[in-house]
XYZ file of C-alpha atoms in Angstrom:
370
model
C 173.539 160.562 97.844
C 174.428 162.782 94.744
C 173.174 166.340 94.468
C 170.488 166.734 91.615
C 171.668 168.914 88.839
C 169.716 172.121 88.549
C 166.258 171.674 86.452
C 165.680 174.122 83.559
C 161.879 174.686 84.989
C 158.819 176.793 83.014
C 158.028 180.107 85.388
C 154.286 179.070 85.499
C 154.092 175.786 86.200
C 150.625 173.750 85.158
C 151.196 171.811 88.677
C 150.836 174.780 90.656
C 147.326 176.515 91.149
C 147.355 180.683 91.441
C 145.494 180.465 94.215
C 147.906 178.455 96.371
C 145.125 175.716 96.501
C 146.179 172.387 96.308
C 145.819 170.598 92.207
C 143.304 168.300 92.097
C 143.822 165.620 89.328
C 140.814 162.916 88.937
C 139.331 160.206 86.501
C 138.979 156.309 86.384
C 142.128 154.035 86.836
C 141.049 153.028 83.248
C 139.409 153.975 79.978
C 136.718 151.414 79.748
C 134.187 153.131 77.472
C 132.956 156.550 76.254
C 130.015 156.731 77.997
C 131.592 155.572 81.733
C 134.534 158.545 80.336
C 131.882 160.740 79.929
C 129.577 159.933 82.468
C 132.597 160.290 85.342
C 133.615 164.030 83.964
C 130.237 165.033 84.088
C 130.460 164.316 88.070
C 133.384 165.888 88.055
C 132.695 168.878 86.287
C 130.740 169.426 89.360
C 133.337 168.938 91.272
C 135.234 172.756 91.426
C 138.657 171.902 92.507
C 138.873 169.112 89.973
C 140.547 170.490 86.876
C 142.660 167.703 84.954
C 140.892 164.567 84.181
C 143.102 161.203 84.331
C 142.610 158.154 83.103
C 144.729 155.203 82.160
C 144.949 154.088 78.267
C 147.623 151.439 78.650
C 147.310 149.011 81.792
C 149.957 146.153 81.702
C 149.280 143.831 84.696
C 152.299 142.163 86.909
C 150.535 139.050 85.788
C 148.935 139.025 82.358
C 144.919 137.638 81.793
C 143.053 140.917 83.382
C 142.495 143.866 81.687
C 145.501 145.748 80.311
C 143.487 148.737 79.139
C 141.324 149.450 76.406
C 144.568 150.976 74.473
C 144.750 154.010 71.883
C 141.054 154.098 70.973
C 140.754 155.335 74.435
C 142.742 158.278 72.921
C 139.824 159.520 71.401
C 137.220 159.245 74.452
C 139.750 161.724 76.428
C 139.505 163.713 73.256
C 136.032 163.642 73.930
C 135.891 164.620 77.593
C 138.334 167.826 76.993
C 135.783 168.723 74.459
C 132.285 168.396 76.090
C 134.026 169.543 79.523
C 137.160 171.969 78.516
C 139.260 170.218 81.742
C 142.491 169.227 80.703
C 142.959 165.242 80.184
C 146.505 163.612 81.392
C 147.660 159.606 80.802
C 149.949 157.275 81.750
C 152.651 156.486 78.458
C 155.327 154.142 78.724
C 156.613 154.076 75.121
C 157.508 156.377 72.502
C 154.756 154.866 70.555
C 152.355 155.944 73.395
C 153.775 159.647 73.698
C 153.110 159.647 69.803
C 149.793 158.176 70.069
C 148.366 160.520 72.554
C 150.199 163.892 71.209
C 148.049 163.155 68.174
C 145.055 162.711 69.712
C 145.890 166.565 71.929
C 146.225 164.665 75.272
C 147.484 167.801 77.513
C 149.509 166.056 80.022
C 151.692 163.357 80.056
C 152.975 161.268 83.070
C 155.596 158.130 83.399
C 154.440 155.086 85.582
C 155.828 153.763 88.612
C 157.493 150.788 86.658
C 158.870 152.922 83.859
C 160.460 155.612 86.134
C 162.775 152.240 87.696
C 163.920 151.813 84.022
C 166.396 154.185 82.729
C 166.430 152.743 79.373
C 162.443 153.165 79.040
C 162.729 156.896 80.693
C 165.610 157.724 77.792
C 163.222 156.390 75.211
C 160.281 158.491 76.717
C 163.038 161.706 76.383
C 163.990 161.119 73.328
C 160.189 161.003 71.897
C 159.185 164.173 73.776
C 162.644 165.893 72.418
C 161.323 169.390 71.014
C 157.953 168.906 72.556
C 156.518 171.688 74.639
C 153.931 169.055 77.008
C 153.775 169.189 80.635
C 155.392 165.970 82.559
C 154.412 164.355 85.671
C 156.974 161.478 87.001
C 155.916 158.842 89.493
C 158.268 157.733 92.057
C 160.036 153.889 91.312
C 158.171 151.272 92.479
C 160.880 150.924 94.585
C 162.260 153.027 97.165
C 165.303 154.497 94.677
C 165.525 158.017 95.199
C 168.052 158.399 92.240
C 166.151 156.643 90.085
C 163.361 159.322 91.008
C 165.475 162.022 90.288
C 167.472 160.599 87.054
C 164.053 160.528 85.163
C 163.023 163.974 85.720
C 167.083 165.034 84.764
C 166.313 162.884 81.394
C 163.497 164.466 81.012
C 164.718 168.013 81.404
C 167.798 167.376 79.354
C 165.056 166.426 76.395
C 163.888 170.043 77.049
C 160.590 169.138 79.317
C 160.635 172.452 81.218
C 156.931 172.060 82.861
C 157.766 168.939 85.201
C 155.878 167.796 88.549
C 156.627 164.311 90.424
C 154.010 162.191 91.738
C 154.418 160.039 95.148
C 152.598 157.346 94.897
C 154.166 154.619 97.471
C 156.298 152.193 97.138
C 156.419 148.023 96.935
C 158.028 146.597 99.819
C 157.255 142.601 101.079
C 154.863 143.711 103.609
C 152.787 146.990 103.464
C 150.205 146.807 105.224
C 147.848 148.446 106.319
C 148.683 150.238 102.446
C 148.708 149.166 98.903
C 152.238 150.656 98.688
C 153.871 151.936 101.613
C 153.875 155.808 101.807
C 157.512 156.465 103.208
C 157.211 159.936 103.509
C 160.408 160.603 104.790
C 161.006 159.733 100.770
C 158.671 162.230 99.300
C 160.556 164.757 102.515
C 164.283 163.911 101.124
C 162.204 164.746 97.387
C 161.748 168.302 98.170
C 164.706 169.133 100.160
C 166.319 167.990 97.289
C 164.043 169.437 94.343
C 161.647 171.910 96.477
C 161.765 173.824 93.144
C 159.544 170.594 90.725
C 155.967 170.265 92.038
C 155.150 167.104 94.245
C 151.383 165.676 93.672
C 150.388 162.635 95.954
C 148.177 159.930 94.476
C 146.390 158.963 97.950
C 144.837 156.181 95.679
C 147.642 154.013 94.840
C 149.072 153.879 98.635
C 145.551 153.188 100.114
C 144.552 150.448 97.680
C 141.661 150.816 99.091
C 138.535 153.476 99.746
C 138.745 153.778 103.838
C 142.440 155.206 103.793
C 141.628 157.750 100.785
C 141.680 160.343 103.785
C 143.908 159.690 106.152
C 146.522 159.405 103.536
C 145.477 162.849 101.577
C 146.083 164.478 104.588
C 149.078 163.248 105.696
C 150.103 164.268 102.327
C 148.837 167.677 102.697
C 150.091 168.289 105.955
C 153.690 167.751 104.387
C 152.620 170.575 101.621
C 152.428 169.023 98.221
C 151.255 170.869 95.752
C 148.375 168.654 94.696
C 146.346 165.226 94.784
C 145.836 162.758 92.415
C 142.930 160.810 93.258
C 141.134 157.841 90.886
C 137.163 158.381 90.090
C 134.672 156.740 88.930
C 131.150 156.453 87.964
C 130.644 153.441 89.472
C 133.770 151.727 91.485
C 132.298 148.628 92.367
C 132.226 147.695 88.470
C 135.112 149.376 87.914
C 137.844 147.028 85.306
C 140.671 147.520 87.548
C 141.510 148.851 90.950
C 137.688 149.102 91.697
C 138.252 148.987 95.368
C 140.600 151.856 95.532
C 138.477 154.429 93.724
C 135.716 156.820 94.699
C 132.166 158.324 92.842
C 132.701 162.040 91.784
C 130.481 162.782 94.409
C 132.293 161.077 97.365
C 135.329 162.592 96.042
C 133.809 165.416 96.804
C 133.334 164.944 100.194
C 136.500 163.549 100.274
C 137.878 166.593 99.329
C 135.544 168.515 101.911
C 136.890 166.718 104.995
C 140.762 167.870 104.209
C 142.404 171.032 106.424
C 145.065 172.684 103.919
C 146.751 175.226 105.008
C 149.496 176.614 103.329
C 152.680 177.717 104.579
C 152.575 181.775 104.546
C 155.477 183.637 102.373
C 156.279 185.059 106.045
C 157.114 181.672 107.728
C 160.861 181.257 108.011
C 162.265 178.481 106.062
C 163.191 177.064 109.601
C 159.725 177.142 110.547
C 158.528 175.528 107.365
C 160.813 172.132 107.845
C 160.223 172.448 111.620
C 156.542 171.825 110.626
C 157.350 169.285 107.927
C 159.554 167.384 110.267
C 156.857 167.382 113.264
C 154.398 165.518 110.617
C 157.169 163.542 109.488
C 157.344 162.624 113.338
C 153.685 161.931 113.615
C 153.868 159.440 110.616
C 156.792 157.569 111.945
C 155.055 157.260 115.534
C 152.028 155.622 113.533
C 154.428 153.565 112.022
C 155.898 152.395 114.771
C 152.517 151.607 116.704
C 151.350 149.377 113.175
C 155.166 147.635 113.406
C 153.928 146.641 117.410
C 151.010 145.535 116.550
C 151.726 143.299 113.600
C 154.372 141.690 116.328
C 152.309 140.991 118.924
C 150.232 139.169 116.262
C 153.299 136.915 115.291
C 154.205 136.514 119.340
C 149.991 135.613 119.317
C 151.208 132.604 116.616
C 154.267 131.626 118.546
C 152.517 131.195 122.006
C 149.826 128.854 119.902
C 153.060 126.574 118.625
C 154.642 126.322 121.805
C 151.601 124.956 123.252
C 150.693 122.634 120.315
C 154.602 121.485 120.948
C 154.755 122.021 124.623
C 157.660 123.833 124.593
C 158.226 126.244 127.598
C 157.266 129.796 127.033
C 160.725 131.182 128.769
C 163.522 130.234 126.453
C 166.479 132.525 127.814
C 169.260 130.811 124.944
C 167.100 132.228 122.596
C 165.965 135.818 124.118
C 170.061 136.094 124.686
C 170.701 135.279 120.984
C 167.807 138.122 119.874
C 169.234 141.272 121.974
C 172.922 140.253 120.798
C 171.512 140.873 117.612
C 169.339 143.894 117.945
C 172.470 145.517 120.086
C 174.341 144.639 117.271
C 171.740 146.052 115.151
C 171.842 149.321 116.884
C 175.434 149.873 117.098
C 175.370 149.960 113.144
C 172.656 152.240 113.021
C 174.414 154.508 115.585
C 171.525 154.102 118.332
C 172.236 154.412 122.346
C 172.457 150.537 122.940
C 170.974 151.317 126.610
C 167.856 153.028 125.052
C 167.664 149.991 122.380
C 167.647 147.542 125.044
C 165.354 149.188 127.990
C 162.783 148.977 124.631
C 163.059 145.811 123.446
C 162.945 144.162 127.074
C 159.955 145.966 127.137
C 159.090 144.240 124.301
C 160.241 141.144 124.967
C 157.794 140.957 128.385
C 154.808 142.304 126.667
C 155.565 139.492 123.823
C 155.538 136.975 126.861
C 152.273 138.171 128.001
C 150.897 137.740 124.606
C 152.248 134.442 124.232
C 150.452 133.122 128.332
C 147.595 134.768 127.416
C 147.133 132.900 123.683
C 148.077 129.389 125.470
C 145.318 130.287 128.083
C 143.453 130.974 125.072
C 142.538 134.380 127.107
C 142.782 137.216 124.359
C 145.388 139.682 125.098
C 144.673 143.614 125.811
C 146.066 145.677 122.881
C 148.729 147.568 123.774
């Protein structure tokens, strides 16, 4: 992996609070009218740590035929929050004729999408709008896991002369990833500030939960790994909400959202050792839960293959086949540099709880989680 060049950065960042608190960004996932604008800043105004209201402008769906935003005459309802509330307003732009739109309408922050930041082309065109511009930048992470093409878009944007620039992690596609919206990796948003520790990271807890009962777990698992911030989608009423109703909260239960997280920030007296020793001891914990989600989900699939072999009655025991599996996972290992004798004592560990699984769905006796 290439070395970032070094980022011409502001000295007071917007994405970094004086007090050392974490940033709290909120708003709807969409502009759907001025009064739901205005009625969701009002709850949020009474909301302290909130002080940037979000909302999206411009929605393009992976499939068209919902709602793809309300567009620019959304423009003016921000204008309309920052007024009646003074917080600053931020949106999503993906053009130049976006960045043009909402400069004109005195939209305070700007920040590139998940599916923009995996275009270069799109990013350069972004740049090249904002050349001149003094407007602070937030950059979401590719959809997916590219940590170049992370990087590369806040270089282009730097190059353009965007000095006040923060990154957002906001998870990443990936076939299955579950029990998220979009898988967290943070060992990604980790490599991120080894890399850049200088830019601002802000998590969006939102967009990897996909939905409400994760919003939590997954800010603190963020905060644990010290970003600077949280981006979290609010609304006056989810549950009518245009799009993405089931990932966002009420001002009021992001309020007690925001209640139930420990932050603690890392004194100016911790050694730089101790700092990643912490960071890598969360990064730990995370990768143990992933692990324990990665058994489970298998034991389901061994649940599905016991089923078959009965419906086929095929024996449960096929030893050609459990040879041809740990040829391949030693195989497996050896590329990956692993201890084959510590790959194998696991998977035969595996491979008899699988059996288990496997008697006790034929029995149709429900097996004990493990």
């Amino acid at each position: 992996m290439s070395t970032p060049k070094h980022l011409n950065l502001a000295a007071n960042s917007t994405f970094k609070r004086p007090d050392g608190q974490p940033l709290i960004i909120a708003g709807p996932c969409s502009a759907e009218s001025e009064e739901q604008m205005l009625q969701t800043a009002r709850g949020l105004q009474l909301v302290p740590e909130v002080t940037i209201f979000r909302a999206g402008i411009w929605k393009p769906r992976t499939r068209p035929g919902a709602f793809e935003g309300i567009g620019k005459v959304g423009l003016k309802w921000l204008k309309a929050v920052k007024e009646e509330t003074g917080m600053k307003t931020a949106c999503e732009v993906a053009t130049a004729e976006h960045v043009n739109d909402a400069l004109k309408q005195g939209v305070d922050i700007l920040w590139v999408g998940a599916r923009t930041t995996v275009n270069p082309f799109s990013v350069q065109e972004i740049a090249d709008a904002l050349e001149g511009v003094d407007v602070p930048v937030l950059v979401k992470n590719p959809v997916n896991p590219d940590l170049q093409l992370w990087l590369g878009a806040l270089e282009r944007l730097n190059r353009a002369g965007i000095t006040d620039l923060a990154a957002i992690h906001r998870g990443f596609s990936s076939f299955d990833s579950r029990p998220y919206r979009n898988h967290p990796k943070w060992n990604m948003a980790y490599e991120f500030k080894k890399l850049l520790p200088e830019v601002p990271l802000i998590c969006d807890p939102s967009h990897i939960a996909g939905k409400r009962s994760l919003l939590q777990q997954i800010s603190q698992e963020a905060l644990n790994l010290q970003v600077d911030g949280l981006m979290i989608e609010t609304h006056i009423n989810p549950d009518v909400a245009l799009s993405d109703a089931s990932q966002q909260v009420t001002p009021q239960g992001l309020s007690d959202l925001l209640a139930s997280l420990v932050f603690e920030r890392v004194l100016s007296t911790t050694t730089q050792n101790e700092e990643e020793l912490s960071e890598l001891r969360n990064l730990i914990d995370y990768l143990d839960n992933e692990l324990i989600n990665v058994l489970s989900r298998r034991s389901n699939v061994a649940k599905q293959i016991g089923i078959l072999k009965k419906e086929s009655k095929i024996n449960l025991l096929q030893t050609g086949r459990w040879e041809q599996v740990m040829e391949q996972r030693m195989k497996a290992a050896l590329r990956e540099g692993l201890d084959e004798g510590f790959v194998k004592a696991i998977f035969q560990e595996i491979h008899q709880h699988s059996l288990h699984v496997q008697a006790a769905a034929v029995s149709k006796v429900i097996a004990p989680a493990v």
